[in-house]
PDB file of C-alpha atoms in Angstrom:
ATOM      1  CA  MET N1068      92.425  31.777  -5.056  1.00 59.00           C
ATOM      2  CA  ASP N1069      88.731  31.431  -5.868  1.00 79.00           C
ATOM      3  CA  ARG N1070      88.222  29.354  -8.988  1.00 88.00           C
ATOM      4  CA  LEU N1071      85.749  30.173 -11.728  1.00 93.00           C
ATOM      5  CA  ARG N1072      83.035  27.528 -11.673  1.00 97.00           C
ATOM      6  CA  PHE N1073      81.248  26.272 -14.759  1.00 98.00           C
ATOM      7  CA  ARG N1074      78.897  23.425 -15.508  1.00 99.00           C
ATOM      8  CA  SER N1075      80.857  22.361 -18.602  1.00 99.00           C
ATOM      9  CA  ILE N1076      84.044  23.357 -20.422  1.00 99.00           C
ATOM     10  CA  PHE N1077      84.996  22.558 -24.020  1.00 99.00           C
ATOM     11  CA  ILE N1078      88.549  22.950 -25.327  1.00 99.00           C
ATOM     12  CA  SER N1079      90.215  21.758 -28.504  1.00 98.00           C
ATOM     13  CA  ASP N1080      93.216  22.235 -30.767  1.00 97.00           C
ATOM     14  CA  VAL N1081      95.803  22.359 -28.004  1.00 98.00           C
ATOM     15  CA  HIS N1082      98.460  20.695 -30.195  1.00 96.00           C
ATOM     16  CA  LEU N1083     100.660  19.388 -27.400  1.00 97.00           C
ATOM     17  CA  GLY N1084     103.920  18.226 -28.934  1.00 96.00           C
ATOM     18  CA  THR N1085     104.430  21.390 -30.996  1.00 93.00           C
ATOM     19  CA  ARG N1086     106.187  24.672 -30.297  1.00 91.00           C
ATOM     20  CA  ASP N1087     103.028  26.617 -31.021  1.00 90.00           C
ATOM     21  CA  CYS N1088     101.021  25.139 -28.127  1.00 95.00           C
ATOM     22  CA  ARG N1089     100.304  27.789 -25.473  1.00 94.00           C
ATOM     23  CA  ALA N1090     100.586  25.364 -22.578  1.00 96.00           C
ATOM     24  CA  ASP N1091     101.338  28.208 -20.152  1.00 93.00           C
ATOM     25  CA  PHE N1092      97.961  29.842 -20.716  1.00 93.00           C
ATOM     26  CA  LEU N1093      96.123  26.511 -20.750  1.00 96.00           C
ATOM     27  CA  LEU N1094      97.629  25.437 -17.433  1.00 96.00           C
ATOM     28  CA  ASP N1095      96.640  28.752 -15.912  1.00 93.00           C
ATOM     29  CA  PHE N1096      93.109  28.273 -17.241  1.00 95.00           C
ATOM     30  CA  LEU N1097      92.783  24.704 -15.954  1.00 96.00           C
ATOM     31  CA  ARG N1098      94.102  25.674 -12.520  1.00 94.00           C
ATOM     32  CA  SER N1099      91.784  28.679 -12.323  1.00 93.00           C
ATOM     33  CA  THR N1100      88.541  26.885 -13.193  1.00 95.00           C
ATOM     34  CA  ARG N1101      86.369  24.010 -12.063  1.00 97.00           C
ATOM     35  CA  CYS N1102      83.594  22.200 -13.920  1.00 98.00           C
ATOM     36  CA  GLU N1103      81.402  19.129 -13.727  1.00 98.00           C
ATOM     37  CA  GLN N1104      82.135  18.055 -17.316  1.00 99.00           C
ATOM     38  CA  LEU N1105      85.248  18.694 -19.417  1.00 99.00           C
ATOM     39  CA  TYR N1106      85.230  17.893 -23.125  1.00 99.00           C
ATOM     40  CA  LEU N1107      88.572  17.596 -24.929  1.00 99.00           C
ATOM     41  CA  VAL N1108      87.343  18.212 -28.457  1.00 99.00           C
ATOM     42  CA  GLY N1109      90.244  16.881 -30.506  1.00 97.00           C
ATOM     43  CA  ASP N1110      93.780  17.730 -31.594  1.00 97.00           C
ATOM     44  CA  ILE N1111      94.864  17.740 -27.960  1.00 98.00           C
ATOM     45  CA  ILE N1112      98.125  15.917 -28.759  1.00 97.00           C
ATOM     46  CA  ASP N1113      99.526  16.569 -32.230  1.00 94.00           C
ATOM     47  CA  LEU N1114     100.658  13.037 -33.014  1.00 94.00           C
ATOM     48  CA  GLU N1115     101.235  13.976 -36.666  1.00 87.00           C
ATOM     49  CA  ALA N1116     103.737  16.667 -35.734  1.00 89.00           C
ATOM     50  CA  MET N1117     105.442  14.446 -33.159  1.00 92.00           C
ATOM     51  CA  GLU N1118     106.172  11.843 -35.824  1.00 89.00           C
ATOM     52  CA  GLN N1119     108.138  14.443 -37.779  1.00 88.00           C
ATOM     53  CA  ALA N1120     109.794  16.499 -35.041  1.00 86.00           C
ATOM     54  CA  PRO N1121     109.120  15.423 -31.432  1.00 86.00           C
ATOM     55  CA  TYR N1122     108.914  18.374 -29.055  1.00 93.00           C
ATOM     56  CA  TRP N1123     107.836  17.808 -25.476  1.00 96.00           C
ATOM     57  CA  PRO N1124     108.729  20.382 -22.796  1.00 96.00           C
ATOM     58  CA  ALA N1125     107.782  19.809 -19.175  1.00 96.00           C
ATOM     59  CA  ARG N1126     104.751  22.077 -19.496  1.00 96.00           C
ATOM     60  CA  HIS N1127     103.133  19.646 -21.940  1.00 97.00           C
ATOM     61  CA  SER N1128     103.411  16.806 -19.427  1.00 96.00           C
ATOM     62  CA  GLU N1129     101.876  19.124 -16.827  1.00 97.00           C
ATOM     63  CA  VAL N1130      98.860  19.694 -19.076  1.00 97.00           C
ATOM     64  CA  LEU N1131      98.291  15.939 -19.469  1.00 96.00           C
ATOM     65  CA  ALA N1132      98.736  15.454 -15.732  1.00 96.00           C
ATOM     66  CA  GLU N1133      96.141  18.159 -15.097  1.00 97.00           C
ATOM     67  CA  PHE N1134      93.604  16.397 -17.345  1.00 97.00           C
ATOM     68  CA  LEU N1135      94.203  13.076 -15.594  1.00 96.00           C
ATOM     69  CA  ASP N1136      94.036  14.692 -12.154  1.00 96.00           C
ATOM     70  CA  LEU N1137      90.751  16.422 -12.940  1.00 97.00           C
ATOM     71  CA  ALA N1138      89.255  13.100 -14.038  1.00 97.00           C
ATOM     72  CA  ALA N1139      90.595  11.305 -10.965  1.00 95.00           C
ATOM     73  CA  ARG N1140      89.052  13.958  -8.680  1.00 95.00           C
ATOM     74  CA  GLY N1141      85.582  13.522 -10.123  1.00 96.00           C
ATOM     75  CA  THR N1142      85.294  15.754 -13.185  1.00 98.00           C
ATOM     76  CA  ALA N1143      83.714  13.816 -16.054  1.00 99.00           C
ATOM     77  CA  VAL N1144      86.334  14.121 -18.813  1.00 98.00           C
ATOM     78  CA  THR N1145      85.524  13.043 -22.369  1.00 99.00           C
ATOM     79  CA  TYR N1146      88.231  12.970 -25.039  1.00 99.00           C
ATOM     80  CA  ILE N1147      86.890  13.222 -28.599  1.00 99.00           C
ATOM     81  CA  PRO N1148      89.896  12.810 -30.926  1.00 98.00           C
ATOM     82  CA  GLY N1149      90.503  15.011 -33.948  1.00 96.00           C
ATOM     83  CA  ASN N1150      92.454  14.591 -37.157  1.00 93.00           C
ATOM     84  CA  HIS N1151      95.845  15.287 -35.536  1.00 92.00           C
ATOM     85  CA  ASP N1152      95.288  12.696 -32.787  1.00 95.00           C
ATOM     86  CA  ALA N1153      93.240  10.337 -34.955  1.00 94.00           C
ATOM     87  CA  SER N1154      95.092   7.294 -33.555  1.00 93.00           C
ATOM     88  CA  LEU N1155      92.953   7.683 -30.460  1.00 94.00           C
ATOM     89  CA  ARG N1156      89.774   7.085 -32.424  1.00 97.00           C
ATOM     90  CA  GLY N1157      90.590   3.394 -32.310  1.00 96.00           C
ATOM     91  CA  LEU N1158      90.213   3.596 -28.521  1.00 96.00           C
ATOM     92  CA  ALA N1159      86.612   4.863 -28.642  1.00 98.00           C
ATOM     93  CA  GLY N1160      84.604   3.258 -25.865  1.00 97.00           C
ATOM     94  CA  GLN N1161      87.712   2.735 -23.731  1.00 96.00           C
ATOM     95  CA  ARG N1162      89.417   4.850 -21.087  1.00 95.00           C
ATOM     96  CA  LEU N1163      92.764   6.541 -20.593  1.00 93.00           C
ATOM     97  CA  GLY N1164      92.933   6.479 -16.821  1.00 91.00           C
ATOM     98  CA  ALA N1165      89.561   7.948 -15.837  1.00 95.00           C
ATOM     99  CA  ILE N1166      89.175   9.781 -19.169  1.00 97.00           C
ATOM    100  CA  GLU N1167      86.522   8.422 -21.525  1.00 98.00           C
ATOM    101  CA  VAL N1168      87.399   8.275 -25.240  1.00 98.00           C
ATOM    102  CA  ALA N1169      84.520   8.769 -27.696  1.00 99.00           C
ATOM    103  CA  LEU N1170      84.052   9.609 -31.363  1.00 98.00           C
ATOM    104  CA  ASP N1171      81.424  12.228 -30.532  1.00 98.00           C
ATOM    105  CA  ALA N1172      78.896  13.054 -27.833  1.00 99.00           C
ATOM    106  CA  ILE N1173      75.499  14.638 -27.272  1.00 99.00           C
ATOM    107  CA  HIS N1174      75.663  17.283 -24.559  1.00 99.00           C
ATOM    108  CA  THR N1175      72.499  18.564 -22.879  1.00 99.00           C
ATOM    109  CA  THR N1176      72.831  21.999 -21.318  1.00 99.00           C
ATOM    110  CA  ALA N1177      71.244  23.008 -18.028  1.00 99.00           C
ATOM    111  CA  ASP N1178      68.456  24.769 -19.931  1.00 98.00           C
ATOM    112  CA  GLY N1179      67.739  21.769 -22.138  1.00 98.00           C
ATOM    113  CA  LYS N1180      69.621  22.452 -25.377  1.00 98.00           C
ATOM    114  CA  ARG N1181      70.889  19.258 -27.033  1.00 99.00           C
ATOM    115  CA  LEU N1182      74.195  19.789 -28.815  1.00 99.00           C
ATOM    116  CA  ARG N1183      76.396  17.415 -30.780  1.00 99.00           C
ATOM    117  CA  VAL N1184      80.074  17.560 -29.819  1.00 99.00           C
ATOM    118  CA  SER N1185      82.745  16.482 -32.315  1.00 99.00           C
ATOM    119  CA  HIS N1186      86.126  17.752 -33.447  1.00 98.00           C
ATOM    120  CA  GLY N1187      84.683  19.053 -36.699  1.00 97.00           C
ATOM    121  CA  ASP N1188      87.095  17.761 -39.336  1.00 93.00           C
ATOM    122  CA  GLU N1189      84.146  15.913 -40.851  1.00 95.00           C
ATOM    123  CA  PHE N1190      82.855  19.301 -42.028  1.00 93.00           C
ATOM    124  CA  ASP N1191      86.125  20.141 -43.778  1.00 83.00           C
ATOM    125  CA  PRO N1192      85.450  20.050 -47.550  1.00 68.00           C
ATOM    126  CA  GLU N1193      88.873  18.531 -48.135  1.00 60.00           C
ATOM    127  CA  HIS N1194      88.469  15.979 -45.303  1.00 53.00           C
ATOM    128  CA  GLN N1195      92.208  16.361 -44.723  1.00 44.00           C
ATOM    129  CA  GLY N1196      92.380  18.680 -41.762  1.00 46.00           C
ATOM    130  CA  LYS N1197      93.409  21.739 -43.764  1.00 49.00           C
ATOM    131  CA  THR N1198      90.836  24.000 -42.036  1.00 49.00           C
ATOM    132  CA  TRP N1199      90.886  27.568 -43.340  1.00 46.00           C
ATOM    133  CA  LEU N1200      94.404  26.787 -44.502  1.00 49.00           C
ATOM    134  CA  THR N1201      92.894  24.952 -47.453  1.00 46.00           C
ATOM    135  CA  TRP N1202      92.899  28.429 -48.945  1.00 44.00           C
ATOM    136  CA  PHE N1203      95.765  30.065 -47.104  1.00 50.00           C
ATOM    137  CA  GLY N1204      98.296  27.263 -47.360  1.00 49.00           C
ATOM    138  CA  ASP N1205     100.033  25.134 -44.735  1.00 52.00           C
ATOM    139  CA  TYR N1206     103.400  26.779 -45.283  1.00 49.00           C
ATOM    140  CA  ALA N1207     101.966  30.266 -44.938  1.00 52.00           C
ATOM    141  CA  TYR N1208     100.229  29.187 -41.736  1.00 53.00           C
ATOM    142  CA  ARG N1209     103.500  27.936 -40.270  1.00 57.00           C
ATOM    143  CA  LEU N1210     105.030  31.328 -41.048  1.00 57.00           C
ATOM    144  CA  VAL N1211     102.120  33.025 -39.283  1.00 57.00           C
ATOM    145  CA  CYS N1212     102.625  30.805 -36.215  1.00 57.00           C
ATOM    146  CA  LEU N1213     106.359  31.541 -36.193  1.00 56.00           C
ATOM    147  CA  ALA N1214     105.711  35.267 -36.546  1.00 58.00           C
ATOM    148  CA  ASN N1215     103.104  35.006 -33.791  1.00 59.00           C
ATOM    149  CA  ARG N1216     105.664  33.470 -31.401  1.00 58.00           C
ATOM    150  CA  LYS N1217     108.286  36.103 -32.232  1.00 55.00           C
ATOM    151  CA  LEU N1218     105.838  39.003 -31.984  1.00 53.00           C
ATOM    152  CA  ASN N1219     104.491  37.935 -28.614  1.00 54.00           C
ATOM    153  CA  ALA N1220     107.961  37.306 -27.215  1.00 56.00           C
ATOM    154  CA  VAL N1221     108.695  40.977 -27.918  1.00 56.00           C
ATOM    155  CA  ARG N1222     105.309  42.104 -26.598  1.00 53.00           C
ATOM    156  CA  LYS N1223     105.901  40.163 -23.396  1.00 57.00           C
ATOM    157  CA  ARG N1224     109.238  41.926 -22.825  1.00 66.00           C
ATOM    158  CA  LEU N1225     107.473  45.238 -23.361  1.00 59.00           C
ATOM    159  CA  ARG N1226     104.726  44.180 -20.914  1.00 61.00           C
ATOM    160  CA  LEU N1227     102.121  44.345 -23.660  1.00 56.00           C
ATOM    161  CA  PRO N1228      99.189  41.897 -23.794  1.00 56.00           C
ATOM    162  CA  TYR N1229      99.180  38.777 -25.932  1.00 56.00           C
ATOM    163  CA  PHE N1230      97.920  39.272 -29.498  1.00 57.00           C
ATOM    164  CA  ALA N1231      96.869  36.576 -31.989  1.00 56.00           C
ATOM    165  CA  LEU N1232      98.464  37.666 -35.263  1.00 50.00           C
ATOM    166  CA  SER N1233      96.386  35.273 -37.352  1.00 56.00           C
ATOM    167  CA  ILE N1234      93.232  37.238 -36.527  1.00 55.00           C
ATOM    168  CA  LEU N1235      94.407  39.832 -39.037  1.00 51.00           C
ATOM    169  CA  ALA N1236      95.126  37.198 -41.674  1.00 55.00           C
ATOM    170  CA  LYS N1237      91.799  35.437 -41.274  1.00 54.00           C
ATOM    171  CA  SER N1238      89.769  38.628 -41.204  1.00 52.00           C
ATOM    172  CA  ARG N1239      91.358  40.020 -44.361  1.00 52.00           C
ATOM    173  CA  ILE N1240      91.425  36.992 -46.631  1.00 57.00           C
ATOM    174  CA  GLY N1241      88.104  36.700 -48.400  1.00 58.00           C
ATOM    175  CA  LYS N1242      88.476  33.027 -49.233  1.00 66.00           C
ATOM    176  CA  ALA N1243      89.249  32.175 -45.618  1.00 68.00           C
ATOM    177  CA  LEU N1244      86.087  33.928 -44.461  1.00 72.00           C
ATOM    178  CA  ALA N1245      84.053  32.206 -47.171  1.00 77.00           C
ATOM    179  CA  TYR N1246      85.466  28.867 -46.027  1.00 80.00           C
ATOM    180  CA  ILE N1247      84.528  29.576 -42.404  1.00 84.00           C
ATOM    181  CA  ARG N1248      80.966  30.518 -43.351  1.00 87.00           C
ATOM    182  CA  HIS N1249      80.611  27.343 -45.432  1.00 89.00           C
ATOM    183  CA  TYR N1250      82.048  25.264 -42.589  1.00 92.00           C
ATOM    184  CA  GLU N1251      79.514  26.718 -40.147  1.00 95.00           C
ATOM    185  CA  SER N1252      76.631  25.953 -42.492  1.00 95.00           C
ATOM    186  CA  LEU N1253      77.739  22.313 -42.874  1.00 95.00           C
ATOM    187  CA  ALA N1254      78.055  21.917 -39.100  1.00 97.00           C
ATOM    188  CA  THR N1255      74.606  23.295 -38.325  1.00 97.00           C
ATOM    189  CA  ALA N1256      73.029  21.339 -41.192  1.00 97.00           C
ATOM    190  CA  ARG N1257      74.316  18.118 -39.630  1.00 97.00           C
ATOM    191  CA  ALA N1258      72.851  19.056 -36.241  1.00 98.00           C
ATOM    192  CA  ARG N1259      69.517  19.773 -37.901  1.00 98.00           C
ATOM    193  CA  GLU N1260      69.555  16.342 -39.595  1.00 98.00           C
ATOM    194  CA  LEU N1261      70.024  14.727 -36.189  1.00 98.00           C
ATOM    195  CA  GLY N1262      67.164  16.669 -34.636  1.00 98.00           C
ATOM    196  CA  LEU N1263      69.472  18.575 -32.287  1.00 99.00           C
ATOM    197  CA  ASP N1264      69.781  22.231 -31.333  1.00 99.00           C
ATOM    198  CA  GLY N1265      73.312  22.797 -32.562  1.00 98.00           C
ATOM    199  CA  GLN N1266      76.937  21.728 -32.977  1.00 99.00           C
ATOM    200  CA  ILE N1267      79.995  22.208 -30.779  1.00 99.00           C
ATOM    201  CA  CYS N1268      83.352  21.761 -32.523  1.00 98.00           C
ATOM    202  CA  GLY N1269      86.864  23.087 -33.014  1.00 98.00           C
ATOM    203  CA  HIS N1270      89.214  22.223 -35.893  1.00 94.00           C
ATOM    204  CA  ILE N1271      89.439  25.558 -37.720  1.00 90.00           C
ATOM    205  CA  HIS N1272      91.203  27.565 -34.967  1.00 89.00           C
ATOM    206  CA  PHE N1273      88.519  30.246 -35.099  1.00 89.00           C
ATOM    207  CA  GLY N1274      86.354  30.427 -32.003  1.00 93.00           C
ATOM    208  CA  HIS N1275      82.892  31.746 -32.766  1.00 93.00           C
ATOM    209  CA  LEU N1276      79.318  31.518 -31.485  1.00 97.00           C
ATOM    210  CA  ALA N1277      76.562  32.004 -34.034  1.00 95.00           C
ATOM    211  CA  GLU N1278      73.041  31.003 -34.966  1.00 95.00           C
ATOM    212  CA  HIS N1279      72.116  29.760 -38.439  1.00 92.00           C
ATOM    213  CA  ASP N1280      68.392  29.450 -39.126  1.00 92.00           C
ATOM    214  CA  GLY N1281      67.680  28.645 -35.511  1.00 95.00           C
ATOM    215  CA  MET N1282      70.607  26.214 -35.122  1.00 97.00           C
ATOM    216  CA  LEU N1283      73.506  26.974 -32.772  1.00 98.00           C
ATOM    217  CA  TYR N1284      77.096  26.900 -34.025  1.00 98.00           C
ATOM    218  CA  LEU N1285      79.622  26.882 -31.176  1.00 98.00           C
ATOM    219  CA  ASN N1286      83.339  26.709 -31.991  1.00 98.00           C
ATOM    220  CA  ASP N1287      85.643  26.613 -28.981  1.00 98.00           C
ATOM    221  CA  GLY N1288      88.704  27.952 -30.842  1.00 96.00           C
ATOM    222  CA  ASP N1289      92.233  26.818 -30.000  1.00 96.00           C
ATOM    223  CA  TRP N1290      95.217  27.039 -27.660  1.00 97.00           C
ATOM    224  CA  VAL N1291      97.779  27.743 -30.375  1.00 92.00           C
ATOM    225  CA  GLU N1292      96.916  31.330 -31.225  1.00 85.00           C
ATOM    226  CA  HIS N1293      93.744  32.487 -29.484  1.00 88.00           C
ATOM    227  CA  CYS N1294      93.633  30.679 -26.115  1.00 93.00           C
ATOM    228  CA  THR N1295      89.854  30.286 -26.035  1.00 96.00           C
ATOM    229  CA  ALA N1296      87.427  27.869 -24.410  1.00 98.00           C
ATOM    230  CA  LEU N1297      83.692  27.385 -24.679  1.00 98.00           C
ATOM    231  CA  VAL N1298      82.139  27.387 -21.221  1.00 98.00           C
ATOM    232  CA  GLU N1299      78.640  26.576 -20.018  1.00 99.00           C
ATOM    233  CA  HIS N1300      77.536  28.528 -16.974  1.00 98.00           C
ATOM    234  CA  LEU N1301      75.443  26.874 -14.283  1.00 98.00           C
ATOM    235  CA  ASP N1302      72.230  28.198 -15.849  1.00 98.00           C
ATOM    236  CA  GLY N1303      73.078  26.791 -19.290  1.00 98.00           C
ATOM    237  CA  THR N1304      74.338  30.049 -20.804  1.00 98.00           C
ATOM    238  CA  LEU N1305      77.185  29.432 -23.259  1.00 98.00           C
ATOM    239  CA  GLU N1306      80.150  31.797 -23.585  1.00 97.00           C
ATOM    240  CA  LEU N1307      83.406  31.873 -25.535  1.00 96.00           C
ATOM    241  CA  LEU N1308      86.062  32.716 -22.967  1.00 95.00           C
ATOM    242  CA  HIS N1309      89.190  34.514 -24.256  1.00 93.00           C
ATOM    243  CA  TRP N1310      91.685  33.565 -21.571  1.00 93.00           C
ATOM    244  CA  SER N1311      94.652  35.525 -22.939  1.00 84.00           C
ATOM    245  CA  GLU N1312      92.655  38.743 -22.597  1.00 78.00           C
ATOM    246  CA  ARG N1313      92.326  38.375 -18.840  1.00 74.00           C
ATOM    247  CA  ARG N1314      94.958  40.514 -17.182  1.00 52.00           C
ATOM    248  CA  ALA N1315      95.232  38.265 -14.135  1.00 56.00           C
ATOM    249  CA  ALA N1316      95.794  35.250 -16.378  1.00 55.00           C
ATOM    250  CA  LEU N1317      98.474  37.108 -18.288  1.00 53.00           C
ATOM    251  CA  MET N1318     100.316  38.024 -15.108  1.00 62.00           C
ATOM    252  CA  ARG N1319     100.192  34.506 -13.673  1.00 59.00           C
ATOM    253  CA  ALA N1320     101.241  32.885 -16.953  1.00 60.00           C
ATOM    254  CA  ALA N1321     104.114  35.325 -17.396  1.00 59.00           C
ATOM    255  CA  ALA N1322     105.308  34.835 -13.822  1.00 62.00           C
ATOM    256  CA  GLY N1323     105.282  31.053 -14.164  1.00 58.00           C
ATOM    257  CA  GLU N1324     106.786  30.829 -17.626  1.00 51.00           C
ATOM    258  CA  SER N1325     110.384  29.678 -18.002  1.00 44.00           C
ATOM    259  CA  ARG N1326     112.558  28.299 -20.760  1.00 42.00           C
ATOM    260  CA  PRO N1327     111.083  24.926 -21.824  1.00 43.00           C
ATOM    261  CA  GLN N1328     112.977  21.982 -20.388  1.00 46.00           C
ATOM    262  CA  PRO N1329     113.009  18.575 -22.087  1.00 46.00           C
ATOM    263  CA  ALA N1330     110.698  16.089 -20.423  1.00 50.00           C
ATOM    264  CA  PRO N1331     109.965  12.435 -21.095  1.00 54.00           C
ATOM    265  CA  ILE N1332     107.061  11.960 -23.466  1.00 51.00           C
ATOM    266  CA  PRO N1333     104.439   9.908 -21.564  1.00 54.00           C
ATOM    267  CA  ALA N1334     104.639   6.244 -22.500  1.00 48.00           C
ATOM    268  CA  TRP N1335     101.052   6.074 -23.708  1.00 49.00           C
ATOM    269  CA  ALA N1336     101.625   9.109 -25.942  1.00 54.00           C
ATOM    270  CA  GLN N1337     104.629   7.358 -27.510  1.00 50.00           C
ATOM    271  CA  ILE N1338     102.542   4.248 -28.122  1.00 44.00           C
ATOM    272  CA  LEU N1339      99.727   6.250 -29.691  1.00 50.00           C
ATOM    273  CA  SER N1340     102.189   8.085 -31.913  1.00 47.00           C
ATOM    274  CA  ALA N1341     103.543   4.762 -33.141  1.00 47.00           C
ATOM    275  CA  ARG N1342      99.995   3.611 -33.924  1.00 44.00           C
ATOM    276  CA  GLY N1343      99.660   6.463 -36.427  1.00 45.00           C
TER     277      GLY N1343
END
């Protein structure tokens, strides 16, 4: 199979270690693409959730193995921790295998744009990782995620495409939209202060590309509900890729999906969880 080739790929909010992680789609994406630089933009492993209710099917180990394998085969992989894997921030400047850990990064695109890359929780007004849920509520969000899993299990049996239920919630709650707009303005203001061209982040589970007063705002989304990645093409063009909308990806993910089997949590993930 010919792989899609990009200069750079940015993914965040995978939340390995939770039932809501769409590891099947992410594995299909990673195995269908190649890039020179891969940025893991935070909340890759949900160490907070694992402290409360450890959940680690074999697919989650496969995702970690894929990251490590990509790095070992020459892809430059940078892990920028978020608020749910904040324990890793203490490892900034070190490596996990061939993966570099950093607090943030400056990425220069092929056409010369200089963009700051960080998870984005620093732009959260609450500074507590509540994202748009500051307004919607953590409990309500968990219900949305549960409903999303149930709905898409039925849609899969009916051979219907994947649908992110939370899109409806976010698009119809005025306070959530106001929060997102405020978040974007804070992110681009920070990039302006640093003399850059824009900000790449995740955190709020709402992938979006926009321009605010000449500054680029680039949110890569998540792999819990929307299955999106920010990709840089070889000419520097930036695109938000919706992987779940690709029919071929849907077919491959569905064919490879099976009932999750328990798998050992990698030793270093256990250690990092204990650090939290």
